[in-house]
């Protein structure tokens, strides 16, 4: 271990002394990575130390470490230590083609990928390296690695050997060196590869079916896009496996300059739909909020601003509204060609519904200002913009909608039969509940059609103490109102869910029957006991009004329920209160 540490620092004189003692094992591997002193020295570029170790005649120049399976030559090549590489090659004992065990990469592969031009030269000059050797992990050649990393000089060297297949695809993605270079934006490498006259600029990778132009457009590689277009051999409207064109990718990613270049060719279908989602370039750009790209597309005069995608049936306006892209919404409205009331085909929601749902206040303002939106439009599930905004706690949007004076604040959705107040109360949106109550137009006792629960019932069961307070303070709620599905009062729901503070509030009203039974004969105490809600059990017992031995329809007492669930502390409380198992 100590010799390894010395070697990492490159202390030549100390290494000499240690070797001269004749007591050091120059092949001793460290316990962390399993590297020998030679491996460490080679990887760190300590040329003189490497010489000393080789001169002992006792080192295995091919010894692989146990962690990565790399030889000293592999480490030196990957780190670009030219002189060390020379020394190792000169021993005549190194396998210049030896692959590591982690990725199956040769020294040439490592040097090429890291851009170590001089090391690449040395390895090629041995005449023993396979310049086309693929690693086992990704199936990439040295040229593929060098091209993908933008190492122009290394790419030149490899091409000059005359032995590289410039079209060789890796096994992971099926991408050529040109594909990698184009996607990464390595303009000079792209030029070199094109100049060979041997690359197919239209070659698609096998995983995504993308051409080099598609990759370059996706990542906004403007100069590469120019180069590829200039070849005159690229299909500027080529589609990937998902049916996206270069324009589609560039628009969705907000690559404004690339969008310009593609449009200027005059050969792109600006309204082309991808096959996976059926979205046009305008749809993608609008949904991502790329204002300048949206402008460019509209200016072509060839886009259908109302075109719906095939997955959700949303228009560009619908996408922009839902994502809150105010400036894009403005642009689309200004065309005078959008239907602000157009519903998507999957959920039946208008742009206003989407904007309200996600709390896009500025977009909601814009849409209302058009004077063309139905502020009470219903989705397929019968939810209005107010219903969505209330349930999501979008206070400012709720205000805007109420201020129009055109919304039915008590409108029930058709799926669950819940009002905006029911949704807001169930989610604990206190400020929204306040706003709705202040309208004076909400029925605070309105039951939904699915469970027949009131807003108070929902709030109590979910433990929203402040909302429960607000509803009680109206003086219009029946704290004993049972839902129609289970016959449970707000107290029963609160007790079952262990909502201690809500239980306190309800008991303090003096209007609740603390022993009220559900359809199955379960009391608040029965539920709290079974669920192990110790504090709620205490509160109920302390009222002095509960029957601790009340039996459910199945004939079980609160103590029986608690014991069955193993709630020891609750069992103690009930036993102390005189409760029995049967």
GROMACS .gro file of C-alpha atoms in nm, residues 179-470:
model
  292
  179UNK     CA    1  -2.481   1.093  -3.648
  180UNK     CA    2  -2.289   1.134  -3.321
  181UNK     CA    3  -2.093   1.435  -3.446
  182UNK     CA    4  -2.403   1.604  -3.587
  183UNK     CA    5  -2.607   1.559  -3.271
  184UNK     CA    6  -2.327   1.696  -3.056
  185UNK     CA    7  -2.270   1.994  -3.284
  186UNK     CA    8  -1.912   1.914  -3.388
  187UNK     CA    9  -1.909   2.110  -3.711
  188UNK     CA   10  -1.545   2.044  -3.808
  189UNK     CA   11  -1.581   1.670  -3.760
  190UNK     CA   12  -1.900   1.671  -3.966
  191UNK     CA   13  -1.707   1.849  -4.245
  192UNK     CA   14  -1.427   1.590  -4.235
  193UNK     CA   15  -1.668   1.299  -4.254
  194UNK     CA   16  -1.865   1.454  -4.541
  195UNK     CA   17  -1.540   1.526  -4.727
  196UNK     CA   18  -1.453   1.156  -4.731
  197UNK     CA   19  -1.736   1.113  -4.981
  198UNK     CA   20  -1.817   0.784  -4.813
  199UNK     CA   21  -2.084   0.885  -4.566
  200UNK     CA   22  -2.456   0.851  -4.620
  201UNK     CA   23  -2.587   1.182  -4.485
  202UNK     CA   24  -2.934   1.027  -4.476
  203UNK     CA   25  -2.841   0.718  -4.274
  204UNK     CA   26  -3.090   0.664  -3.991
  205UNK     CA   27  -2.998   0.518  -3.653
  206UNK     CA   28  -3.169   0.191  -3.564
  207UNK     CA   29  -3.314   0.292  -3.227
  208UNK     CA   30  -3.497   0.616  -3.310
  209UNK     CA   31  -3.484   0.622  -3.688
  210UNK     CA   32  -3.322   0.965  -3.693
  211UNK     CA   33  -3.093   1.104  -3.960
  212UNK     CA   34  -2.792   1.323  -3.873
  213UNK     CA   35  -3.006   1.625  -3.970
  214UNK     CA   36  -3.280   1.519  -3.728
  215UNK     CA   37  -3.028   1.491  -3.444
  216UNK     CA   38  -2.871   1.826  -3.530
  217UNK     CA   39  -3.209   1.998  -3.553
  218UNK     CA   40  -3.328   1.848  -3.225
  219UNK     CA   41  -3.030   1.987  -3.035
  220UNK     CA   42  -3.017   2.319  -3.218
  221UNK     CA   43  -2.685   2.264  -3.394
  222UNK     CA   44  -2.728   2.549  -3.639
  223UNK     CA   45  -2.390   2.527  -3.816
  224UNK     CA   46  -2.421   2.153  -3.862
  225UNK     CA   47  -2.772   2.196  -4.003
  226UNK     CA   48  -2.630   2.445  -4.255
  227UNK     CA   49  -2.356   2.201  -4.358
  228UNK     CA   50  -2.595   1.913  -4.406
  229UNK     CA   51  -2.842   2.121  -4.606
  230UNK     CA   52  -2.556   2.248  -4.827
  231UNK     CA   53  -2.472   1.892  -4.931
  232UNK     CA   54  -2.798   1.892  -5.125
  233UNK     CA   55  -2.836   1.528  -5.031
  234UNK     CA   56  -3.050   1.551  -4.720
  235UNK     CA   57  -3.425   1.513  -4.699
  236UNK     CA   58  -3.515   1.814  -4.485
  237UNK     CA   59  -3.852   1.654  -4.416
  238UNK     CA   60  -3.724   1.310  -4.318
  239UNK     CA   61  -3.925   1.147  -4.040
  240UNK     CA   62  -3.802   0.958  -3.735
  241UNK     CA   63  -3.970   0.641  -3.607
  242UNK     CA   64  -4.212   0.860  -3.412
  243UNK     CA   65  -4.284   1.058  -3.728
  244UNK     CA   66  -4.109   1.377  -3.620
  245UNK     CA   67  -3.937   1.587  -3.884
  246UNK     CA   68  -3.632   1.811  -3.826
  247UNK     CA   69  -3.874   2.106  -3.814
  248UNK     CA   70  -4.094   1.931  -3.559
  249UNK     CA   71  -3.796   1.867  -3.330
  250UNK     CA   72  -3.651   2.215  -3.373
  251UNK     CA   73  -3.988   2.382  -3.311
  252UNK     CA   74  -4.060   2.181  -2.998
  253UNK     CA   75  -3.716   2.251  -2.857
  254UNK     CA   76  -3.732   2.622  -2.939
  255UNK     CA   77  -3.442   2.617  -3.184
  256UNK     CA   78  -3.536   2.940  -3.359
  257UNK     CA   79  -3.237   2.968  -3.594
  258UNK     CA   80  -3.271   2.608  -3.705
  259UNK     CA   81  -3.643   2.661  -3.768
  260UNK     CA   82  -3.553   2.958  -3.990
  261UNK     CA   83  -3.300   2.754  -4.187
  262UNK     CA   84  -3.544   2.471  -4.246
  263UNK     CA   85  -3.828   2.701  -4.351
  264UNK     CA   86  -3.593   2.887  -4.587
  265UNK     CA   87  -3.526   2.567  -4.782
  266UNK     CA   88  -3.886   2.584  -4.903
  267UNK     CA   89  -3.896   2.206  -4.886
  268UNK     CA   90  -4.048   2.145  -4.545
  269UNK     CA   91  -4.410   2.067  -4.466
  270UNK     CA   92  -4.469   2.319  -4.187
  271UNK     CA   93  -4.788   2.137  -4.087
  272UNK     CA   94  -4.650   1.783  -4.081
  273UNK     CA   95  -4.791   1.570  -3.799
  274UNK     CA   96  -4.577   1.320  -3.614
  275UNK     CA   97  -4.715   0.966  -3.604
  276UNK     CA   98  -4.687   0.911  -3.229
  277UNK     CA   99  -4.892   1.205  -3.101
  278UNK     CA  100  -5.022   1.362  -3.419
  279UNK     CA  101  -4.879   1.701  -3.328
  280UNK     CA  102  -4.761   1.965  -3.575
  281UNK     CA  103  -4.450   2.183  -3.529
  282UNK     CA  104  -4.685   2.465  -3.422
  283UNK     CA  105  -4.848   2.242  -3.162
  284UNK     CA  106  -4.510   2.150  -3.013
  285UNK     CA  107  -4.382   2.508  -3.015
  286UNK     CA  108  -4.704   2.646  -2.864
  287UNK     CA  109  -4.712   2.383  -2.591
  288UNK     CA  110  -4.354   2.460  -2.492
  289UNK     CA  111  -4.403   2.836  -2.504
  290UNK     CA  112  -4.154   2.912  -2.780
  291UNK     CA  113  -4.296   3.248  -2.884
  292UNK     CA  114  -4.045   3.333  -3.159
  293UNK     CA  115  -4.084   2.993  -3.320
  294UNK     CA  116  -4.462   3.028  -3.312
  295UNK     CA  117  -4.425   3.365  -3.488
  296UNK     CA  118  -4.205   3.214  -3.758
  297UNK     CA  119  -4.449   2.932  -3.824
  298UNK     CA  120  -4.752   3.162  -3.836
  299UNK     CA  121  -4.567   3.397  -4.072
  300UNK     CA  122  -4.531   3.119  -4.329
  301UNK     CA  123  -4.907   3.144  -4.382
  302UNK     CA  124  -4.913   2.768  -4.424
  303UNK     CA  125  -4.997   2.646  -4.076
  304UNK     CA  126  -5.340   2.540  -3.956
  305UNK     CA  127  -5.363   2.719  -3.620
  306UNK     CA  128  -5.663   2.500  -3.532
  307UNK     CA  129  -5.503   2.164  -3.609
  308UNK     CA  130  -5.575   1.908  -3.337
  309UNK     CA  131  -5.330   1.640  -3.229
  310UNK     CA  132  -5.442   1.277  -3.247
  311UNK     CA  133  -5.365   1.183  -2.886
  312UNK     CA  134  -5.574   1.436  -2.694
  313UNK     CA  135  -5.734   1.632  -2.974
  314UNK     CA  136  -5.592   1.959  -2.842
  315UNK     CA  137  -5.527   2.264  -3.057
  316UNK     CA  138  -5.209   2.475  -3.026
  317UNK     CA  139  -5.417   2.727  -2.827
  318UNK     CA  140  -5.533   2.455  -2.591
  319UNK     CA  141  -5.174   2.342  -2.529
  320UNK     CA  142  -5.046   2.697  -2.478
  321UNK     CA  143  -5.334   2.786  -2.245
  322UNK     CA  144  -5.289   2.479  -2.027
  323UNK     CA  145  -4.916   2.538  -1.996
  324UNK     CA  146  -4.964   2.907  -1.916
  325UNK     CA  147  -4.779   3.052  -2.213
  326UNK     CA  148  -4.947   3.392  -2.218
  327UNK     CA  149  -4.749   3.542  -2.508
  328UNK     CA  150  -4.817   3.244  -2.730
  329UNK     CA  151  -5.187   3.258  -2.643
  330UNK     CA  152  -5.186   3.626  -2.748
  331UNK     CA  153  -5.018   3.546  -3.080
  332UNK     CA  154  -5.267   3.273  -3.161
  333UNK     CA  155  -5.568   3.487  -3.068
  334UNK     CA  156  -5.430   3.774  -3.279
  335UNK     CA  157  -5.438   3.555  -3.591
  336UNK     CA  158  -5.817   3.581  -3.573
  337UNK     CA  159  -5.833   3.219  -3.686
  338UNK     CA  160  -5.859   3.034  -3.356
  339UNK     CA  161  -6.176   2.910  -3.194
  340UNK     CA  162  -6.127   3.003  -2.828
  341UNK     CA  163  -6.410   2.764  -2.740
  342UNK     CA  164  -6.271   2.460  -2.922
  343UNK     CA  165  -6.285   2.152  -2.699
  344UNK     CA  166  -6.027   1.875  -2.707
  345UNK     CA  167  -6.158   1.532  -2.804
  346UNK     CA  168  -6.029   1.334  -2.505
  347UNK     CA  169  -6.157   1.538  -2.210
  348UNK     CA  170  -6.389   1.787  -2.378
  349UNK     CA  171  -6.206   2.082  -2.227
  350UNK     CA  172  -6.182   2.431  -2.373
  351UNK     CA  173  -5.860   2.636  -2.349
  352UNK     CA  174  -6.023   2.824  -2.058
  353UNK     CA  175  -6.091   2.497  -1.875
  354UNK     CA  176  -5.726   2.392  -1.915
  355UNK     CA  177  -5.600   2.732  -1.802
  356UNK     CA  178  -5.832   2.739  -1.501
  357UNK     CA  179  -5.738   2.385  -1.399
  358UNK     CA  180  -5.368   2.469  -1.387
  359UNK     CA  181  -5.410   2.815  -1.238
  360UNK     CA  182  -5.288   3.012  -1.539
  361UNK     CA  183  -5.423   3.346  -1.420
  362UNK     CA  184  -5.290   3.566  -1.701
  363UNK     CA  185  -5.416   3.329  -1.968
  364UNK     CA  186  -5.759   3.318  -1.802
  365UNK     CA  187  -5.766   3.700  -1.815
  366UNK     CA  188  -5.675   3.700  -2.184
  367UNK     CA  189  -5.940   3.446  -2.276
  368UNK     CA  190  -6.212   3.623  -2.077
  369UNK     CA  191  -6.118   3.954  -2.244
  370UNK     CA  192  -6.189   3.808  -2.588
  371UNK     CA  193  -6.557   3.811  -2.489
  372UNK     CA  194  -6.595   3.489  -2.682
  373UNK     CA  195  -6.552   3.230  -2.410
  374UNK     CA  196  -6.824   3.050  -2.219
  375UNK     CA  197  -6.695   3.088  -1.863
  376UNK     CA  198  -6.931   2.809  -1.756
  377UNK     CA  199  -6.841   2.561  -2.030
  378UNK     CA  200  -6.841   2.200  -1.911
  379UNK     CA  201  -6.590   1.925  -1.983
  380UNK     CA  202  -6.692   1.565  -2.058
  381UNK     CA  203  -6.704   1.503  -1.682
  382UNK     CA  204  -6.923   1.809  -1.640
  383UNK     CA  205  -6.663   2.024  -1.466
  384UNK     CA  206  -6.665   2.397  -1.528
  385UNK     CA  207  -6.359   2.625  -1.515
  386UNK     CA  208  -6.474   2.728  -1.165
  387UNK     CA  209  -6.505   2.367  -1.056
  388UNK     CA  210  -6.149   2.290  -1.168
  389UNK     CA  211  -6.003   2.609  -1.023
  390UNK     CA  212  -6.180   2.557  -0.690
  391UNK     CA  213  -6.069   2.196  -0.656
  392UNK     CA  214  -5.710   2.284  -0.737
  393UNK     CA  215  -5.704   2.582  -0.502
  394UNK     CA  216  -5.648   2.842  -0.774
  395UNK     CA  217  -5.769   3.137  -0.568
  396UNK     CA  218  -5.693   3.415  -0.819
  397UNK     CA  219  -5.860   3.227  -1.102
  398UNK     CA  220  -6.165   3.164  -0.884
  399UNK     CA  221  -6.184   3.541  -0.820
  400UNK     CA  222  -6.162   3.620  -1.191
  401UNK     CA  223  -6.436   3.374  -1.280
  402UNK     CA  224  -6.670   3.492  -1.004
  403UNK     CA  225  -6.611   3.855  -1.107
  404UNK     CA  226  -6.749   3.784  -1.455
  405UNK     CA  227  -7.090   3.738  -1.294
  406UNK     CA  228  -7.159   3.466  -1.547
  407UNK     CA  229  -7.066   3.153  -1.357
  408UNK     CA  230  -7.298   2.914  -1.176
  409UNK     CA  231  -7.113   2.888  -0.845
  410UNK     CA  232  -7.319   2.582  -0.751
  411UNK     CA  233  -7.283   2.389  -1.075
  412UNK     CA  234  -7.247   2.013  -1.025
  413UNK     CA  235  -7.017   1.805  -1.241
  414UNK     CA  236  -7.181   1.507  -1.410
  415UNK     CA  237  -6.927   1.245  -1.303
  416UNK     CA  238  -6.940   1.288  -0.925
  417UNK     CA  239  -7.211   1.546  -0.879
  418UNK     CA  240  -6.982   1.773  -0.680
  419UNK     CA  241  -7.002   2.151  -0.666
  420UNK     CA  242  -6.702   2.387  -0.666
  421UNK     CA  243  -6.754   2.424  -0.288
  422UNK     CA  244  -6.749   2.047  -0.243
  423UNK     CA  245  -6.419   2.019  -0.433
  424UNK     CA  246  -6.258   2.311  -0.251
  425UNK     CA  247  -6.373   2.189   0.092
  426UNK     CA  248  -6.253   1.835   0.028
  427UNK     CA  249  -5.909   1.960  -0.073
  428UNK     CA  250  -5.881   2.205   0.216
  429UNK     CA  251  -5.860   2.523   0.009
  430UNK     CA  252  -5.969   2.765   0.280
  431UNK     CA  253  -5.943   3.090   0.080
  432UNK     CA  254  -6.141   2.946  -0.208
  433UNK     CA  255  -6.409   2.822   0.032
  434UNK     CA  256  -6.430   3.176   0.173
  435UNK     CA  257  -6.471   3.327  -0.175
  436UNK     CA  258  -6.748   3.085  -0.266
  437UNK     CA  259  -6.937   3.136   0.061
  438UNK     CA  260  -6.908   3.514   0.021
  439UNK     CA  261  -7.099   3.499  -0.308
  440UNK     CA  262  -7.406   3.409  -0.104
  441UNK     CA  263  -7.510   3.178  -0.385
  442UNK     CA  264  -7.372   2.844  -0.271
  443UNK     CA  265  -7.569   2.568  -0.103
  444UNK     CA  266  -7.335   2.472   0.181
  445UNK     CA  267  -7.541   2.155   0.233
  446UNK     CA  268  -7.537   2.033  -0.126
  447UNK     CA  269  -7.464   1.659  -0.147
  448UNK     CA  270  -7.263   1.499  -0.426
  449UNK     CA  271  -7.425   1.220  -0.628
  450UNK     CA  272  -7.150   0.959  -0.579
  451UNK     CA  273  -7.139   0.933  -0.199
  452UNK     CA  274  -7.400   1.184  -0.095
  453UNK     CA  275  -7.149   1.376   0.115
  454UNK     CA  276  -7.181   1.745   0.200
  455UNK     CA  277  -6.886   1.987   0.184
  456UNK     CA  278  -6.864   1.957   0.565
  457UNK     CA  279  -6.849   1.579   0.540
  458UNK     CA  280  -6.564   1.598   0.287
  459UNK     CA  281  -6.368   1.854   0.489
  460UNK     CA  282  -6.415   1.663   0.815
  461UNK     CA  283  -6.300   1.332   0.668
  462UNK     CA  284  -5.991   1.492   0.516
  463UNK     CA  285  -5.904   1.676   0.838
  464UNK     CA  286  -5.932   2.029   0.704
  465UNK     CA  287  -5.995   2.203   1.035
  466UNK     CA  288  -6.007   2.563   0.904
  467UNK     CA  289  -6.258   2.474   0.635
  468UNK     CA  290  -6.473   2.291   0.890
  469UNK     CA  291  -6.470   2.608   1.103
  470UNK     CA  292  -6.574   2.826   0.808
   0.00000   0.00000   0.00000
